[in-house]
XYZ file of N, CA and C in Angstrom:
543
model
N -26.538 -3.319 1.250
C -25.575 -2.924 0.228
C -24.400 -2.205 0.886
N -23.091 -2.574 0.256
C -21.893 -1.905 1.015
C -21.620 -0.422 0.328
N -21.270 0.472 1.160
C -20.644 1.975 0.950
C -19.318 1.654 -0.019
N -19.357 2.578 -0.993
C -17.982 2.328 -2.082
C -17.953 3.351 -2.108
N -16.152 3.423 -1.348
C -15.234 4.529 -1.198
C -14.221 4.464 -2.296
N -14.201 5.171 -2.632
C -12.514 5.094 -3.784
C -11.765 5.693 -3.473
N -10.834 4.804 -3.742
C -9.227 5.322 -3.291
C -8.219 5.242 -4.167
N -7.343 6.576 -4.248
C -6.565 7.054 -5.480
C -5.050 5.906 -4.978
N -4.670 5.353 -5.938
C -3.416 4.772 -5.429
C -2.536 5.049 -6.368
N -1.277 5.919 -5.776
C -0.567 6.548 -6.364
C 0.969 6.044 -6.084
N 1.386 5.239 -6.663
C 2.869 4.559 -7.330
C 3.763 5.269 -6.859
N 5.041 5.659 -6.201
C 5.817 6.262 -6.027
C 7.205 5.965 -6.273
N 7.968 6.468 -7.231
C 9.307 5.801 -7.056
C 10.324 6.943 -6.853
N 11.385 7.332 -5.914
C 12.155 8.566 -5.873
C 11.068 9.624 -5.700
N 11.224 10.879 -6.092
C 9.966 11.664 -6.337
C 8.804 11.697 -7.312
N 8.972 10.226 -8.152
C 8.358 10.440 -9.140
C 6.647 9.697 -9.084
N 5.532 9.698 -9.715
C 4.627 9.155 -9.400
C 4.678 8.168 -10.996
N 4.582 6.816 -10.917
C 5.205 6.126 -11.864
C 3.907 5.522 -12.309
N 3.805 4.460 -13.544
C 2.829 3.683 -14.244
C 3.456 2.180 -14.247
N 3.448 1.091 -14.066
C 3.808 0.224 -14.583
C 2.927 -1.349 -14.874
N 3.466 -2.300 -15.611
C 2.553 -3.223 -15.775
C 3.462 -4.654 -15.156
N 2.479 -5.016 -13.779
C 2.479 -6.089 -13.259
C 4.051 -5.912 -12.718
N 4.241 -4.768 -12.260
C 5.414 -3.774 -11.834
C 7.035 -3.943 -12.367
N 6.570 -3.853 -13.765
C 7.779 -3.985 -14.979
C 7.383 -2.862 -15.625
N 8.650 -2.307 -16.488
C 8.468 -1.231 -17.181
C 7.728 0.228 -16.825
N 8.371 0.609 -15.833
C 7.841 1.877 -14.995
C 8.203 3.131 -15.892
N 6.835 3.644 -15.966
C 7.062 5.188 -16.727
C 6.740 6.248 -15.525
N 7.232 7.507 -15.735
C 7.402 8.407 -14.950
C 6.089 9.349 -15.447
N 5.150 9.336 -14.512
C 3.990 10.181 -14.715
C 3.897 11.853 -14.131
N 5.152 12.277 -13.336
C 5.450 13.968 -12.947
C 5.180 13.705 -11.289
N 4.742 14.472 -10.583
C 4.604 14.892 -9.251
C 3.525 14.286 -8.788
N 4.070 13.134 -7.495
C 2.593 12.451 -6.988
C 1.580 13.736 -6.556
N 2.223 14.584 -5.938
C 1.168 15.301 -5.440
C 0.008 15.944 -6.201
N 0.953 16.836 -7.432
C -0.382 17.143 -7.873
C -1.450 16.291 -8.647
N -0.650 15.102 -8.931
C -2.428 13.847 -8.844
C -3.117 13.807 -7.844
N -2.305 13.569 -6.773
C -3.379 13.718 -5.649
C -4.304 14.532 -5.343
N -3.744 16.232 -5.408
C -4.635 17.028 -5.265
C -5.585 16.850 -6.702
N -5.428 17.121 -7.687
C -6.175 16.539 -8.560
C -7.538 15.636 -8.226
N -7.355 14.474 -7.919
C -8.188 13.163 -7.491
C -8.949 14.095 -6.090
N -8.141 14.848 -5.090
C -8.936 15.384 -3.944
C -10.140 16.048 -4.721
N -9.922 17.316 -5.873
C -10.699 17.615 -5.721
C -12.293 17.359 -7.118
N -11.802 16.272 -7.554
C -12.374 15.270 -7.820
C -13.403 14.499 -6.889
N -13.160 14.826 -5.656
C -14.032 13.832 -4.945
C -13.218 12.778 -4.338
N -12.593 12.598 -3.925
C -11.899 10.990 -4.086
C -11.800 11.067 -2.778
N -12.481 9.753 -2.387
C -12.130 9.465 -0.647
C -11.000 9.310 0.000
N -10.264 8.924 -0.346
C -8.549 8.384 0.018
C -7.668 8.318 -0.836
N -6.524 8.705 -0.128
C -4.995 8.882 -1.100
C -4.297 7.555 -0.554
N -3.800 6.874 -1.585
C -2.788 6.015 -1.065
C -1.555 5.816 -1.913
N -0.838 6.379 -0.969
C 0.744 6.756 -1.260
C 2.096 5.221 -1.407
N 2.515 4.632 -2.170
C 3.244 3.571 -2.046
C 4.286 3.715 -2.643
N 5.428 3.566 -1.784
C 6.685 4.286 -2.390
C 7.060 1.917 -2.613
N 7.398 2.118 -4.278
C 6.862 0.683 -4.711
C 8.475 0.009 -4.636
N 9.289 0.750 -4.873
C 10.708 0.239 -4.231
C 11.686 0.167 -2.789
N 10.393 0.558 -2.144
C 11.466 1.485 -0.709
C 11.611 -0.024 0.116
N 10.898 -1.131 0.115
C 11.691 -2.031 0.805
C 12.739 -2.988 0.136
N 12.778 -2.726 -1.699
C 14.428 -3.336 -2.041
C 14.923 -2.369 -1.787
N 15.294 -1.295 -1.600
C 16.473 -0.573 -1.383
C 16.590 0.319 0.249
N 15.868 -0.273 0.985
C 15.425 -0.450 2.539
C 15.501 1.318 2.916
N 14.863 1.509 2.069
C 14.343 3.876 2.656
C 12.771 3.623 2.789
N 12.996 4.667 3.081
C 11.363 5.302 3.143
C 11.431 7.251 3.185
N 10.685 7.044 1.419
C 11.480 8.153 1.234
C 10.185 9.285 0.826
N 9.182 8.859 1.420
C 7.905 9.677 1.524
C 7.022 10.494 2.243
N 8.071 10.824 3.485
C 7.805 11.580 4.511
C 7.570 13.139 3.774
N 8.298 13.460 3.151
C 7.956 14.997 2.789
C 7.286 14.999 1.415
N 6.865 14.363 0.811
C 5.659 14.282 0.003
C 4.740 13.795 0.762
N 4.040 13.411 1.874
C 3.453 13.279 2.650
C 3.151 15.156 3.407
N 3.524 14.881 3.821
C 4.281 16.177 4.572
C 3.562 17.636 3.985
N 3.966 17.822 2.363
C 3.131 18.636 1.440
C 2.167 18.035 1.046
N 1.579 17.112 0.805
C 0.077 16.619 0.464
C -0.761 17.167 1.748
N -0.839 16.792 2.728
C -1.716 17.141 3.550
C -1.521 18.330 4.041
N -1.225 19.481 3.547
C -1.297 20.885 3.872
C -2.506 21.079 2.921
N -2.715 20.589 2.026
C -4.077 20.761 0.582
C -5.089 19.356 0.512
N -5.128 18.154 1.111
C -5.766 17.430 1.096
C -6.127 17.116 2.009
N -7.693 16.978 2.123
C -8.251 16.535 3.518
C -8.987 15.408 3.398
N -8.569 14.373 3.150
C -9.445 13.159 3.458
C -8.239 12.011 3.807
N -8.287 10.928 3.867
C -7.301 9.931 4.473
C -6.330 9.767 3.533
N -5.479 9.854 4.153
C -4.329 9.460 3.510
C -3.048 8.490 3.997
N -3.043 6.960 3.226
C -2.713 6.279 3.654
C -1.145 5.816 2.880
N 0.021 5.297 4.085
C 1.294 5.362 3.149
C 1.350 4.080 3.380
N 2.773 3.633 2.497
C 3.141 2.464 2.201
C 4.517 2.111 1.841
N 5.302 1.173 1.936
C 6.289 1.136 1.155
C 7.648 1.643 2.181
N 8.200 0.587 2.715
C 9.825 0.754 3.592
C 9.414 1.288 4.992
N 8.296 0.597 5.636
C 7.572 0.774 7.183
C 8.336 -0.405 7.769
N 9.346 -0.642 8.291
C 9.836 -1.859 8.670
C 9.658 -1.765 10.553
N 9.227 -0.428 11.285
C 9.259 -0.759 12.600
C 8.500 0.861 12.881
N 8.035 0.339 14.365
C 7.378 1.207 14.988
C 7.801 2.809 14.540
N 9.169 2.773 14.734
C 9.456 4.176 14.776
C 9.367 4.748 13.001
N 9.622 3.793 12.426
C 9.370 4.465 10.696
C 7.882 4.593 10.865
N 6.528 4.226 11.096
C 5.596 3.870 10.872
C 5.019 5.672 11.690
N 5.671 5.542 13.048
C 5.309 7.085 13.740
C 5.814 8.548 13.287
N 6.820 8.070 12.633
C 7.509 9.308 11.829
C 6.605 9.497 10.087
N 5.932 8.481 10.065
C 5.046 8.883 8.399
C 3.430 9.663 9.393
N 3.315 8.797 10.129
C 1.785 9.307 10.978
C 2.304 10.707 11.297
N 3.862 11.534 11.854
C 3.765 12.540 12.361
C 3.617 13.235 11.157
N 3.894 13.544 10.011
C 4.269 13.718 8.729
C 2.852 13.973 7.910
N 1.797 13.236 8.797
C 0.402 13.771 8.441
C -0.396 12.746 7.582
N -0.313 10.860 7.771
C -0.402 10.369 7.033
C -1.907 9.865 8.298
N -2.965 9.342 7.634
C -3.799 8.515 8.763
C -3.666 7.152 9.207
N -3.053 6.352 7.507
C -2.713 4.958 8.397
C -1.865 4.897 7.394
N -1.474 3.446 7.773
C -0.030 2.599 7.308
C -0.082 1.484 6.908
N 0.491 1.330 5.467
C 0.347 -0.012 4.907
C 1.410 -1.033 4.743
N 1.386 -2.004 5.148
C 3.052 -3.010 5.866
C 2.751 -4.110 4.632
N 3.782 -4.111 3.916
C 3.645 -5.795 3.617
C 4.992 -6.399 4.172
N 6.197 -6.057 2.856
C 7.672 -7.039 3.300
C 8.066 -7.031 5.234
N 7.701 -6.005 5.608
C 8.635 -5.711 7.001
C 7.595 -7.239 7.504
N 5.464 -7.113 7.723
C 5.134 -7.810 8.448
C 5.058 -9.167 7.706
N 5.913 -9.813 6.362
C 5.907 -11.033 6.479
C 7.423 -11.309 6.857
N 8.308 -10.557 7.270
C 9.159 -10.932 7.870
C 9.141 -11.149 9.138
N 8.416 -10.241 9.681
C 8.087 -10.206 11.437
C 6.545 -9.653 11.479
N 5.675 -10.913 11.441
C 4.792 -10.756 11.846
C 4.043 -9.834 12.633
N 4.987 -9.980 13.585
C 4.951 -9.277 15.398
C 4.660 -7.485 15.270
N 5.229 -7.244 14.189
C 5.282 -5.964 13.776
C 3.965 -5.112 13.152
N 2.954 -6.127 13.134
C 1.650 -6.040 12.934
C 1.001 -5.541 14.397
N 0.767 -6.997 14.865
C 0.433 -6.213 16.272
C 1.360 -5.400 17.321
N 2.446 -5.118 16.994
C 3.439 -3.657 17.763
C 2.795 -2.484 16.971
N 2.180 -2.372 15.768
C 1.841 -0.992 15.558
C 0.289 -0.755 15.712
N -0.561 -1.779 15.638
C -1.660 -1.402 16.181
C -1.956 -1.651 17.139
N -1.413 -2.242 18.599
C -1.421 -1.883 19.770
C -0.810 -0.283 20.283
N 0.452 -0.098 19.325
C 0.641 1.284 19.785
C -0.026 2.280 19.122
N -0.408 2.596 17.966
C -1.157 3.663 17.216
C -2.683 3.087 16.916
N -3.552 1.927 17.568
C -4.483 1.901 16.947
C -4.669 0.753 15.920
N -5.635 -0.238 15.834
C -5.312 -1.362 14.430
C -6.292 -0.500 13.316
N -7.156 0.593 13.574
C -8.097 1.599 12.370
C -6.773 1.995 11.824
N -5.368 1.945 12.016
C -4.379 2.736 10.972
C -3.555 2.241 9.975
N -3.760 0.726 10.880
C -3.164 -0.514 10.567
C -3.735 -1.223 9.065
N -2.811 -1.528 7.367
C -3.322 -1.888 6.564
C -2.353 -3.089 6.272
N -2.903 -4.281 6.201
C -2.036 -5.273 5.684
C -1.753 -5.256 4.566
N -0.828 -5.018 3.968
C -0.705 -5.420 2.238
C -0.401 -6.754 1.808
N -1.077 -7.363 1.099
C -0.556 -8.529 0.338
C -0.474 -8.955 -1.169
N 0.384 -8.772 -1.629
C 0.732 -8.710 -3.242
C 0.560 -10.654 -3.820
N -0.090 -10.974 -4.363
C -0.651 -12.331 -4.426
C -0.189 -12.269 -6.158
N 0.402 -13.603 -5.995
C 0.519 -13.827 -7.363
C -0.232 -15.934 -7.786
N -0.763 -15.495 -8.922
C -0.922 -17.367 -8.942
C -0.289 -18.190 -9.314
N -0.051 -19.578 -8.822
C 1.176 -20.092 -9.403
C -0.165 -21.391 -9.290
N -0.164 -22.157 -10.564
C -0.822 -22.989 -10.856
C -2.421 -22.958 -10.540
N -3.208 -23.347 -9.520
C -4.547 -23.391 -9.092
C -4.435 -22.260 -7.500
N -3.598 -22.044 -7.088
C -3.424 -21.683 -6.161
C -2.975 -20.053 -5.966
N -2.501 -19.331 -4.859
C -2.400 -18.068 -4.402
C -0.894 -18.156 -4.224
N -0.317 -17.293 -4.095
C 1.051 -17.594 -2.936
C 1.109 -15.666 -2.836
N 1.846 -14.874 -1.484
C 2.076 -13.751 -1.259
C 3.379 -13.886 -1.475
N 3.756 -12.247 -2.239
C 4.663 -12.432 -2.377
C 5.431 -11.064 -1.502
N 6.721 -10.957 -1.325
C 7.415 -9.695 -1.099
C 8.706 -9.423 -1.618
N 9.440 -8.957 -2.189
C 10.647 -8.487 -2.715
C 11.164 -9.443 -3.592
N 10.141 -9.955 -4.272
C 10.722 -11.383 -5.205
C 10.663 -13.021 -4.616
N 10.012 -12.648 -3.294
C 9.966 -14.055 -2.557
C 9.022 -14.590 -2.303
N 8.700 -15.728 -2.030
C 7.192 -16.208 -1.282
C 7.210 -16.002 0.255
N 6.381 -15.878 0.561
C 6.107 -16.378 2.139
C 4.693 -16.251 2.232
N 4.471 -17.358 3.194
C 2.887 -16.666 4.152
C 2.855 -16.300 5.397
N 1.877 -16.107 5.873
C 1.646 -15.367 7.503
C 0.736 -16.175 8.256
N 1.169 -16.054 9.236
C -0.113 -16.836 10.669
C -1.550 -16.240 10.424
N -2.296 -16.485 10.863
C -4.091 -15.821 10.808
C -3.818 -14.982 11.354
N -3.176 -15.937 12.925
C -3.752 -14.929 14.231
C -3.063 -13.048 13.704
N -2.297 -13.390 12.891
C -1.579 -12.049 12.689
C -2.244 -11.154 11.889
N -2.910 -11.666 10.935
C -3.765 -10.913 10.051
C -4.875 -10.107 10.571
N -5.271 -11.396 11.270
C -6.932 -10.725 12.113
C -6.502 -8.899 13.291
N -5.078 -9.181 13.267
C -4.815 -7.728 14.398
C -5.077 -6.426 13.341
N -5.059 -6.519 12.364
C -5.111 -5.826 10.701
C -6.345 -5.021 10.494
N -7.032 -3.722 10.465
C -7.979 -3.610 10.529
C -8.898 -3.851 9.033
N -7.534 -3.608 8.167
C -7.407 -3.107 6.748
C -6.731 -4.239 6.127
N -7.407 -4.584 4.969
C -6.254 -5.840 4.416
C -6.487 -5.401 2.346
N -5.171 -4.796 2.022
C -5.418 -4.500 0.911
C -4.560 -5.709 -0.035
N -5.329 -6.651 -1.171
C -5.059 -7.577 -1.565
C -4.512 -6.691 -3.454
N -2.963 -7.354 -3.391
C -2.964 -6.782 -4.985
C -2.593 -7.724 -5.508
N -2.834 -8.423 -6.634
C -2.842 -9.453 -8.111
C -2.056 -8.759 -8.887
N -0.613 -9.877 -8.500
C 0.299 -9.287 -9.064
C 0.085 -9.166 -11.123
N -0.885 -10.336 -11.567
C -1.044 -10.405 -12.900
C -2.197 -9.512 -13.800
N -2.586 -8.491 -12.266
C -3.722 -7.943 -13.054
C -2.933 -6.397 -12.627
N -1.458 -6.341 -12.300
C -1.944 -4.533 -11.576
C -0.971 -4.221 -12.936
N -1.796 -3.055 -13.412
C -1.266 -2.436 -14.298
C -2.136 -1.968 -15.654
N -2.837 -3.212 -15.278
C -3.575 -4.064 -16.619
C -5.253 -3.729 -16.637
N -6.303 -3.742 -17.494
C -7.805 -3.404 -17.396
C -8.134 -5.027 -17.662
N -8.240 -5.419 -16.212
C -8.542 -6.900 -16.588
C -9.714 -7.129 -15.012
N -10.684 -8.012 -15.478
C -11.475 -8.500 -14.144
C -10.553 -8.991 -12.583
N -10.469 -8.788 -11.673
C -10.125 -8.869 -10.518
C -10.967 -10.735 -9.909
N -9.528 -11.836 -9.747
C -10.179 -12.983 -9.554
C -11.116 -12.731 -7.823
N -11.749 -11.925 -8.156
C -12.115 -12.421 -6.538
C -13.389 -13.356 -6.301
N -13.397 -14.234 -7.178
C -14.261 -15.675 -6.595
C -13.156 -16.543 -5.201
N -11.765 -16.274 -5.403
C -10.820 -16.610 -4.591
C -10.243 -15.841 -3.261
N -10.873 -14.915 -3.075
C -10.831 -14.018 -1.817
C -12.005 -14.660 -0.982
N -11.828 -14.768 0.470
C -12.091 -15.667 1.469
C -12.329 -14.174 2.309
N -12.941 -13.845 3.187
C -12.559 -12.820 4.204
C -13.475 -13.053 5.307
């Protein structure tokens, strides 16, 4: 039987910690942090921080909410959202984050997968892939676009977090008869 960890995933837009459905119609829920601490002391194995606009408007603007979360939370805490290269990715890790979650930067450049877990480690390394269905099939998506990725690139990934674009938001069953791993 597998260990089930839960992990708080907390929406970020500007400073705000947001709600939305199938990432339309975003409501403003107050201060990511104090959910987080909240959920910490709740129990909750992992924080995961996703700033959900930072690669359309190309910031990354979660370094100091990072920064104050882990002065009060001690368990992993993982970011996301406008990691486009080594040096954004080392400046969230200095900032006090444990790993890093890539989608738009690594389906643009693959390569950028294995440049950060050869340099920091692939345990920090999280692939994101936002999957939407279009007929019988899967397609990934990033900033409104399709693309896919090589294997060999995935497998450098230690972490591969899969989100359904038609279920996030929503209290609906998760298709995973269609997850392969």
């Amino acid at each position: 039987m597998r260990n089930i960890r839960l992990i708080a995933r907390l929406d970020v837009k500007a400073p705000n910690l947001v709600k939305g459905i199938q990432f339309e119609g975003l409501r403003k829920l107050g201060d990511p942090n104090g959910f987080a601490l909240r959920y910490y002391q709740q129990g909750i194995d992992e924080i995961y921080y996703e700033d959900i606009v930072a690669s359309l408007y190309e910031r990354n603007t979660l370094l100091e909410i990072v920064e104050k979360a882990t002065r009060d939370i001690f368990v992993p805490v993982t970011v996301g959202g406008g990691l486009r290269s080594v040096g954004d990715v080392e400046a969230v890790l200095r900032s006090g984050a444990d790993k890093v979650s890539v989608n738009t930067a690594a389906i643009k450049n693959p390569k950028l997968i294995t440049d950060i877990a050869s340099r920091f480690g692939s345990q920090c390394m999280v692939l994101s892939i936002q999957a939407k269905r279009q007929g019988s099939s899967w397609e990934a998506y990033f900033d409104n676009e399709i693309d896919f990725m090589s294997c060999s690139e995935k497998e450098i990934a230690r972490y591969l977090l899969l989100r359904f674009y038609s279920q996030t938001g929503i209290s609906d069953k998760l298709p995973m008869k269609n997850v392969f791993i």
